[in-house]
Amino acid sequence: MKNVAVVGSQWGDEGKGKIVDWLSGEADVVIRFQGGNNAGHTLVIDGVTYKLRLLPSGIVRKNKISVIGNGVVVDPWALLDEIEEIKSKGVDVNENNLILSESATLIMPYHREMDEIREDAAGNSKIGTTRRGIGPAYEDKVGRRSVRVMDLASEENLDNRLTSALSHHNLIRKGLDKPAFEKNQLKKDLLKIAPKILKYSKQVWKKIDEFKLQKKKILFEGAQGILLDVDHGTYPFVTSSNTVAASAATGSGCGPNSINYVLGITKAYTTRVGEGPFPTELKDEIGEHLGIVGKEFGTVTSRKRRCGWFDGVLVRQTIKISGIDGIALTKLDVLDELEEIKMCIGYEIDGNKIDYLPATLYDQLKIKPIYKTYKGWKSSTSGIKDFENLPNNAKIYIKELENFIEAKISSISTSPERKDTILLIDPFN
């Protein structure tokens, strides 16, 4: 029995939702361990589309336990809306199949406002956040002034926590010529929804220990991608949390020895939402083609994603940083119509060749990709479930990709449907 952590090996949007949903057929418990409702997973099951933001992908399956860990920042109103939305599609959500960490930090309305104020003020230097208050909420968490799920259980404690947070935020708002945020109405609004939130609240670290003793298979679900990690990504154009696999332990309340296999979800090309460096970006008809065929629009914001060739240098680097054991290759079918396909196998900066992403933004923006070109297969791979049935040129591309990134490909996704997956290695066994 293995427990598996799933992370994105690029800038997010790699298709984690489908893969986690597919894997959750074998898992007993699915745990979301970082991020917030700035990250979305789209699942297509029997023709029904589910768009999840905070809820773990396992929620759509019966007899599975879904957990939101302490590493997630939770907008309580957004969570309740999402629960109602998914219930309307016939999914049962109750306190037996959904657990929320009592230690999770809550996103407040003043966090969302601060996110918008900063982005609007940044002009051309904006990060490209989703304006949902994720960054400011994580700042309060580190600053030891956040309101957490457990604080909703006591009006006195909630009042104290809000006083602490707003003494900080209202000073900043005053300096930005914004009105002070009123505490009492916010406290009333929070107390109104408190019972609906608290009924899901438990000590997640204790529940994980119980699951392990019961020999349950646990699937740890990450959001975004490693290149958006606050330490290891394209800083400062990153998210506000650690998106690497090691965060699965910290963000849920268990030791790293609880994770036995790390699966990196990897798109057969590269995309990015928002601002920041993107060495293989294609601003031509091929990039447009990838975006249209791949339906590259953000689940949460509907923003158009930037598209480019597969960057083997970046993925090889994120594999090493996050300790990825195997790769789930997604969206292979998006490449079906191309005459030729390119893979980035190196970088050039000021005439010098390097084989890694430099840490400074200044150097990242100067990168010129070095490509290797492959013949396209010009035939449909959509729905194929056996590797041997893939076109020969597709098999060549996949094997070359696998060799370059120095990690085994465990599965290949050939459509958005959960059943259209080629399994090469079972992460749970």
Coordinates of C-alpha atoms in Angstrom, one line a residue:
M1 CA 0.0 0.0 0.0
K2 CA 1.3 3.4 -1.0
N3 CA 0.2 7.0 -0.3
V4 CA 0.6 9.2 -3.3
A5 CA 1.2 13.0 -3.6
V6 CA 0.2 14.7 -6.9
V7 CA 1.8 18.0 -7.9
G8 CA 2.0 20.0 -11.1
S9 CA 5.4 20.0 -12.7
Q10 CA 4.9 23.2 -14.7
W11 CA 3.0 26.5 -14.0
G12 CA -0.2 24.7 -13.1
D13 CA -3.2 23.9 -15.4
E14 CA -1.5 20.6 -16.2
G15 CA -4.7 18.5 -15.8
K16 CA -4.3 17.5 -12.2
G17 CA -8.1 17.4 -11.7
K18 CA -8.7 14.6 -14.1
I19 CA -5.7 12.6 -12.9
V20 CA -6.5 13.0 -9.2
D21 CA -10.1 12.0 -10.0
W22 CA -8.9 9.0 -11.9
L23 CA -6.5 8.0 -9.1
S24 CA -9.2 8.6 -6.5
G25 CA -11.0 5.5 -7.8
E26 CA -8.3 3.6 -6.0
A27 CA -7.7 5.9 -3.1
D28 CA -9.8 6.1 0.0
V29 CA -8.9 9.6 1.1
V30 CA -8.1 12.7 -1.0
I31 CA -6.4 15.6 0.8
R32 CA -5.9 19.1 -0.6
F33 CA -2.8 20.6 1.1
Q34 CA -2.1 24.1 -0.2
G35 CA -3.4 27.0 -2.2
G36 CA -6.9 28.4 -2.1
N37 CA -9.8 29.2 -4.5
N38 CA -7.3 30.8 -6.9
A39 CA -6.7 27.3 -8.3
G40 CA -9.3 25.3 -10.1
H41 CA -9.7 21.7 -11.3
T42 CA -12.1 20.9 -14.1
L43 CA -13.5 17.3 -14.2
V44 CA -15.6 15.9 -17.0
I45 CA -17.4 12.7 -15.9
D46 CA -20.1 11.1 -18.0
G47 CA -20.6 14.3 -19.9
V48 CA -21.0 16.4 -16.7
T49 CA -18.5 19.1 -16.0
Y50 CA -17.5 19.9 -12.5
K51 CA -15.4 22.9 -11.7
L52 CA -13.7 22.6 -8.3
R53 CA -11.8 25.4 -6.5
L54 CA -11.5 24.4 -2.9
L55 CA -13.0 21.0 -2.7
P56 CA -10.7 18.0 -3.4
S57 CA -11.3 16.2 -6.6
G58 CA -12.3 13.0 -4.7
I59 CA -15.6 14.7 -3.6
V60 CA -17.3 13.6 -6.9
R61 CA -16.9 9.9 -6.0
K62 CA -19.0 8.0 -3.6
N63 CA -17.5 6.4 -0.5
K64 CA -14.4 8.6 -0.6
I65 CA -13.3 11.0 2.2
S66 CA -12.2 14.5 1.0
V67 CA -10.0 16.6 3.3
I68 CA -9.0 20.3 3.2
G69 CA -5.8 20.6 5.1
N70 CA -4.3 23.3 7.3
G71 CA -2.0 24.5 4.4
V72 CA -5.1 25.7 2.4
V73 CA -6.4 29.2 2.8
V74 CA -10.2 29.0 2.8
D75 CA -12.7 31.7 1.8
P76 CA -15.6 30.4 3.8
W77 CA -18.3 32.0 1.6
A78 CA -16.7 30.6 -1.5
L79 CA -16.5 27.1 0.1
L80 CA -20.2 27.2 1.0
D81 CA -21.1 28.3 -2.5
E82 CA -19.0 25.6 -4.0
I83 CA -20.6 23.0 -1.8
E84 CA -24.1 24.1 -2.9
E85 CA -23.0 24.2 -6.6
I86 CA -21.8 20.7 -6.6
K87 CA -24.8 19.5 -4.6
S88 CA -27.0 20.9 -7.4
K89 CA -25.2 18.4 -9.7
G90 CA -26.2 15.4 -7.6
V91 CA -23.0 15.1 -5.5
D92 CA -23.6 14.4 -1.8
V93 CA -21.5 16.6 0.5
N94 CA -21.7 16.0 4.3
E95 CA -19.6 15.9 7.4
N96 CA -18.8 12.3 6.8
N97 CA -17.2 12.7 3.4
L98 CA -15.8 16.3 3.8
I99 CA -13.3 17.3 6.5
L100 CA -11.9 20.8 7.0
S101 CA -8.9 21.4 9.1
E102 CA -9.6 23.4 12.2
S103 CA -6.2 25.1 11.7
A104 CA -6.9 26.4 8.2
T105 CA -6.6 30.1 7.7
L106 CA -9.7 32.0 6.5
I107 CA -9.7 34.5 3.7
M108 CA -11.5 37.6 4.7
P109 CA -13.1 40.3 2.5
Y110 CA -10.3 42.7 3.4
H111 CA -7.8 40.2 2.0
R112 CA -9.7 40.2 -1.4
E113 CA -9.8 44.0 -1.4
M114 CA -6.0 44.3 -0.6
D115 CA -5.3 41.9 -3.4
E116 CA -7.2 44.1 -5.9
I117 CA -5.7 47.3 -4.5
R118 CA -2.1 46.0 -5.0
E119 CA -2.7 44.6 -8.5
D120 CA -4.4 47.8 -9.7
A121 CA -1.6 50.0 -8.2
A122 CA 1.2 47.8 -9.7
G123 CA 0.4 48.7 -13.4
N124 CA 2.9 47.0 -15.7
S125 CA 4.6 45.3 -12.7
K126 CA 1.5 43.4 -11.7
I127 CA 1.9 39.7 -10.7
G128 CA -1.3 38.5 -12.4
T129 CA -3.0 37.3 -9.2
T130 CA -6.6 36.0 -9.3
R131 CA -7.6 38.8 -6.9
R132 CA -9.1 36.4 -4.5
G133 CA -7.1 37.4 -1.4
I134 CA -4.8 34.4 -1.4
G135 CA -1.5 36.3 -0.9
P136 CA -2.7 38.7 1.8
A137 CA -4.3 35.7 3.7
Y138 CA -0.9 33.8 3.7
E139 CA 0.8 37.0 4.8
D140 CA -1.5 37.2 7.8
K141 CA -0.8 33.6 8.5
V142 CA 2.9 34.1 8.6
G143 CA 2.4 37.4 10.6
R144 CA 0.4 35.5 13.2
R145 CA -2.7 37.6 12.9
S146 CA -4.9 35.4 10.8
V147 CA -8.5 34.2 11.6
R148 CA -8.6 30.4 11.5
V149 CA -11.5 28.0 11.2
M150 CA -11.3 27.2 15.0
D151 CA -11.8 30.9 15.8
L152 CA -15.4 30.7 14.5
A153 CA -16.4 28.6 17.5
S154 CA -16.0 31.5 20.0
E155 CA -17.4 35.0 19.5
E156 CA -15.0 36.4 22.1
N157 CA -12.0 34.7 20.4
L158 CA -13.2 35.8 16.9
D159 CA -13.5 39.4 18.1
N160 CA -10.0 39.3 19.4
R161 CA -8.6 37.8 16.2
L162 CA -10.4 40.4 14.0
T163 CA -9.2 43.2 16.2
S164 CA -5.6 42.0 15.8
A165 CA -5.9 41.6 12.0
L166 CA -7.7 44.9 11.4
S167 CA -5.3 46.9 13.5
H168 CA -2.7 45.9 10.9
H169 CA -4.9 46.2 7.8
N170 CA -6.5 49.4 8.6
L171 CA -3.2 51.1 9.1
I172 CA -2.2 50.0 5.5
R173 CA -5.6 51.0 4.2
K174 CA -5.2 54.5 5.8
G175 CA -1.9 54.9 4.0
L176 CA -3.5 54.0 0.7
D177 CA -6.4 56.5 1.3
K178 CA -8.9 53.7 1.7
P179 CA -11.6 53.6 4.3
A180 CA -11.1 51.6 7.5
F181 CA -12.7 48.1 7.5
E182 CA -15.6 47.8 9.9
K183 CA -15.2 44.9 12.3
N184 CA -18.6 44.4 13.8
Q185 CA -20.5 43.7 10.6
L186 CA -17.8 41.3 9.5
K187 CA -18.1 39.5 12.8
K188 CA -21.8 39.2 12.4
D189 CA -21.4 37.8 8.9
L190 CA -18.9 35.3 10.1
L191 CA -21.0 34.1 13.1
K192 CA -23.9 33.7 10.8
I193 CA -22.1 31.1 8.6
A194 CA -20.0 29.7 11.5
P195 CA -22.2 26.6 12.1
K196 CA -22.2 25.7 8.4
I197 CA -18.4 25.8 8.4
L198 CA -17.7 24.2 11.8
K199 CA -19.7 21.1 11.1
Y200 CA -16.9 20.0 8.7
S201 CA -14.1 21.0 11.1
K202 CA -11.9 18.4 12.6
Q203 CA -8.3 17.8 13.7
V204 CA -6.9 16.6 10.3
W205 CA -3.6 15.5 11.7
K206 CA -5.4 13.1 14.0
K207 CA -7.7 11.8 11.2
I208 CA -4.7 11.1 9.0
D209 CA -3.1 9.0 11.8
E210 CA -6.4 7.1 12.0
F211 CA -6.5 6.6 8.2
K212 CA -2.9 5.2 8.3
L213 CA -3.7 2.8 11.1
Q214 CA -6.8 1.6 9.1
K215 CA -4.5 1.1 6.0
K216 CA -6.4 3.5 3.9
K217 CA -4.8 4.7 0.7
I218 CA -4.3 8.5 0.8
L219 CA -4.0 10.8 -2.2
F220 CA -2.4 14.2 -1.5
E221 CA -3.7 16.8 -4.0
G222 CA -1.6 19.9 -4.8
A223 CA -2.8 23.0 -6.6
Q224 CA -0.9 25.2 -9.2
G225 CA 2.5 24.0 -10.2
I226 CA 6.1 23.8 -8.9
L227 CA 7.2 26.8 -11.1
L228 CA 4.7 28.9 -9.1
D229 CA 6.3 27.8 -5.8
V230 CA 7.1 30.8 -3.6
D231 CA 10.7 29.4 -3.1
H232 CA 11.4 27.5 -6.2
G233 CA 9.3 29.2 -8.9
T234 CA 9.8 32.2 -11.2
Y235 CA 9.9 34.7 -8.4
P236 CA 8.2 37.2 -7.9
F237 CA 5.7 35.9 -10.5
V238 CA 4.7 33.0 -8.2
T239 CA 1.9 32.0 -5.8
S240 CA 2.1 32.6 -2.0
S241 CA 2.5 29.0 -0.9
N242 CA 4.9 26.1 -1.4
T243 CA 3.6 23.9 -4.2
V244 CA 6.3 21.2 -4.1
A245 CA 5.5 17.7 -2.8
A246 CA 7.1 18.3 0.5
S247 CA 4.3 20.7 1.3
A248 CA 1.9 17.8 1.3
A249 CA 3.2 16.7 4.7
T250 CA 3.3 20.2 6.2
G251 CA 0.0 21.3 4.7
S252 CA -2.0 18.3 6.1
G253 CA -0.3 17.3 9.3
C254 CA 1.8 14.2 8.8
G255 CA 5.4 13.2 8.4
P256 CA 7.2 13.0 5.0
N257 CA 7.4 9.2 5.5
S258 CA 3.6 9.2 4.9
I259 CA 4.2 9.9 1.3
N260 CA 5.5 6.9 -0.7
Y261 CA 5.2 8.1 -4.3
V262 CA 5.3 11.6 -5.9
L263 CA 3.4 11.9 -9.2
G264 CA 4.1 15.0 -11.3
I265 CA 1.4 16.0 -13.7
T266 CA 2.9 17.3 -16.9
K267 CA 1.3 18.7 -20.0
A268 CA 2.7 17.6 -23.4
Y269 CA 3.3 21.3 -24.1
T270 CA 3.6 24.2 -21.8
T271 CA 1.1 26.9 -20.6
R272 CA 1.1 29.7 -18.2
V273 CA -1.6 32.1 -16.8
G274 CA -0.7 35.6 -15.8
E275 CA 2.5 37.5 -16.0
G276 CA 6.1 36.3 -15.7
P277 CA 8.9 34.6 -17.8
F278 CA 8.0 31.9 -20.2
P279 CA 11.0 30.8 -22.4
T280 CA 9.1 28.6 -24.9
E281 CA 6.0 30.9 -25.3
L282 CA 4.6 30.9 -28.9
K283 CA 3.0 34.2 -29.9
D284 CA 2.1 32.8 -33.4
E285 CA -0.5 30.7 -35.1
I286 CA 0.9 27.5 -33.4
G287 CA 0.5 29.0 -30.0
E288 CA -3.0 30.1 -30.9
H289 CA -3.8 26.6 -32.2
L290 CA -2.6 25.0 -28.9
G291 CA -4.8 27.4 -27.0
I292 CA -7.9 26.7 -29.1
V293 CA -7.6 22.9 -29.3
G294 CA -6.5 22.6 -25.7
K295 CA -9.3 24.9 -24.5
E296 CA -6.7 26.8 -22.5
F297 CA -8.8 29.1 -20.4
G298 CA -8.5 29.2 -16.6
T299 CA -11.0 27.3 -14.5
V300 CA -11.3 30.0 -11.9
T301 CA -10.8 33.2 -13.9
S302 CA -11.5 32.2 -17.5
R303 CA -8.3 34.0 -18.4
K304 CA -6.7 32.9 -21.6
R305 CA -3.5 30.9 -21.0
R306 CA -0.2 31.6 -22.8
C307 CA 0.9 28.5 -24.7
G308 CA 4.3 27.2 -25.9
W309 CA 6.4 24.1 -26.7
F310 CA 7.3 21.6 -24.0
D311 CA 10.2 22.8 -21.9
G312 CA 12.2 19.8 -20.9
V313 CA 14.7 21.9 -19.0
L314 CA 12.1 23.2 -16.7
V315 CA 10.4 19.9 -16.1
R316 CA 13.7 18.1 -15.4
Q317 CA 14.5 20.8 -12.8
T318 CA 11.1 20.6 -11.1
I319 CA 11.3 16.8 -11.0
K320 CA 14.6 17.1 -9.0
I321 CA 13.3 19.9 -6.7
S322 CA 10.1 18.0 -5.8
G323 CA 11.4 14.5 -5.8
I324 CA 9.0 13.3 -8.5
D325 CA 9.0 9.6 -9.0
G326 CA 6.8 9.4 -12.1
I327 CA 5.1 11.6 -14.7
A328 CA 1.4 11.6 -15.8
L329 CA 1.6 13.1 -19.3
T330 CA -1.6 15.0 -20.2
K331 CA -3.2 16.5 -23.3
L332 CA -1.2 14.5 -25.8
D333 CA -4.1 14.7 -28.2
V334 CA -3.8 18.5 -28.5
L335 CA -0.6 17.9 -30.6
D336 CA -2.4 15.6 -33.0
E337 CA -2.7 18.0 -36.0
L338 CA 0.8 19.5 -35.9
E339 CA 3.2 18.9 -38.8
E340 CA 6.2 19.1 -36.4
I341 CA 6.6 19.4 -32.7
K342 CA 9.5 21.0 -30.8
M343 CA 11.0 20.3 -27.3
C344 CA 13.2 22.7 -25.4
I345 CA 16.4 20.9 -24.5
G346 CA 18.6 23.8 -23.4
Y347 CA 18.9 27.6 -22.9
E348 CA 21.1 30.3 -24.2
I349 CA 21.8 33.5 -22.4
D350 CA 24.1 36.1 -23.9
G351 CA 25.7 33.4 -26.1
N352 CA 26.3 31.0 -23.2
K353 CA 24.5 27.7 -23.0
I354 CA 23.0 26.5 -19.7
D355 CA 20.9 23.5 -18.7
Y356 CA 18.8 25.0 -15.9
L357 CA 16.5 27.9 -15.1
P358 CA 18.5 30.7 -13.5
A359 CA 17.2 32.2 -10.3
T360 CA 17.1 35.8 -11.3
L361 CA 14.2 37.4 -13.2
Y362 CA 16.8 39.4 -15.2
D363 CA 18.3 36.3 -16.6
Q364 CA 15.0 34.4 -17.0
L365 CA 13.7 37.1 -19.3
K366 CA 16.9 36.9 -21.5
I367 CA 16.6 33.1 -22.2
K368 CA 16.6 31.9 -25.8
P369 CA 15.4 28.3 -25.9
I370 CA 17.3 25.6 -27.8
Y371 CA 14.9 23.2 -29.5
K372 CA 14.9 19.7 -30.9
T373 CA 12.3 19.1 -33.6
Y374 CA 10.2 16.0 -34.1
K375 CA 7.8 14.9 -36.8
G376 CA 4.2 15.2 -35.9
W377 CA 1.9 12.2 -36.2
K378 CA -1.0 13.9 -37.9
S379 CA -3.5 11.4 -36.7
S380 CA -5.9 11.2 -33.7
T381 CA -4.7 9.9 -30.3
S382 CA -8.0 10.9 -28.6
G383 CA -9.4 8.1 -26.5
I384 CA -6.5 5.6 -27.0
K385 CA -6.0 3.4 -23.9
D386 CA -3.0 1.3 -25.0
F387 CA 0.5 2.6 -25.6
E388 CA 1.1 0.3 -28.5
N389 CA -1.9 1.8 -30.4
L390 CA -0.4 5.2 -30.4
P391 CA 1.0 6.5 -33.7
N392 CA 4.7 5.7 -34.1
N393 CA 5.8 9.4 -34.1
A394 CA 3.8 10.0 -30.9
K395 CA 5.7 7.1 -29.2
I396 CA 9.0 8.5 -30.4
Y397 CA 8.1 11.9 -28.9
I398 CA 7.0 10.4 -25.6
K399 CA 10.1 8.2 -25.2
E400 CA 12.4 11.1 -26.1
L401 CA 10.6 13.3 -23.5
E402 CA 10.9 10.6 -20.9
N403 CA 14.6 10.2 -21.5
F404 CA 15.3 13.9 -21.3
I405 CA 13.4 14.7 -18.1
E406 CA 15.0 11.6 -16.4
A407 CA 11.7 10.3 -14.9
K408 CA 9.4 7.5 -15.9
I409 CA 6.1 8.3 -17.5
S410 CA 3.5 6.4 -15.5
S411 CA 0.4 7.4 -17.5
I412 CA -0.7 9.2 -20.6
S413 CA -4.0 11.1 -20.9
T414 CA -5.6 11.2 -24.3
S415 CA -8.8 13.2 -23.6
P416 CA -10.5 15.0 -20.7
E417 CA -12.6 11.9 -19.9
R418 CA -11.4 9.9 -16.9
K419 CA -11.5 6.6 -18.8
D420 CA -9.2 7.8 -21.6
T421 CA -5.9 7.2 -19.9
I422 CA -3.0 4.8 -20.7
L423 CA -1.7 3.3 -17.5
L424 CA 2.0 2.3 -17.6
I425 CA 2.8 2.3 -13.9
D426 CA 0.3 2.2 -11.0
P427 CA 1.5 4.8 -8.4
F428 CA -0.4 3.0 -5.6
N429 CA 1.4 -0.4 -6.2

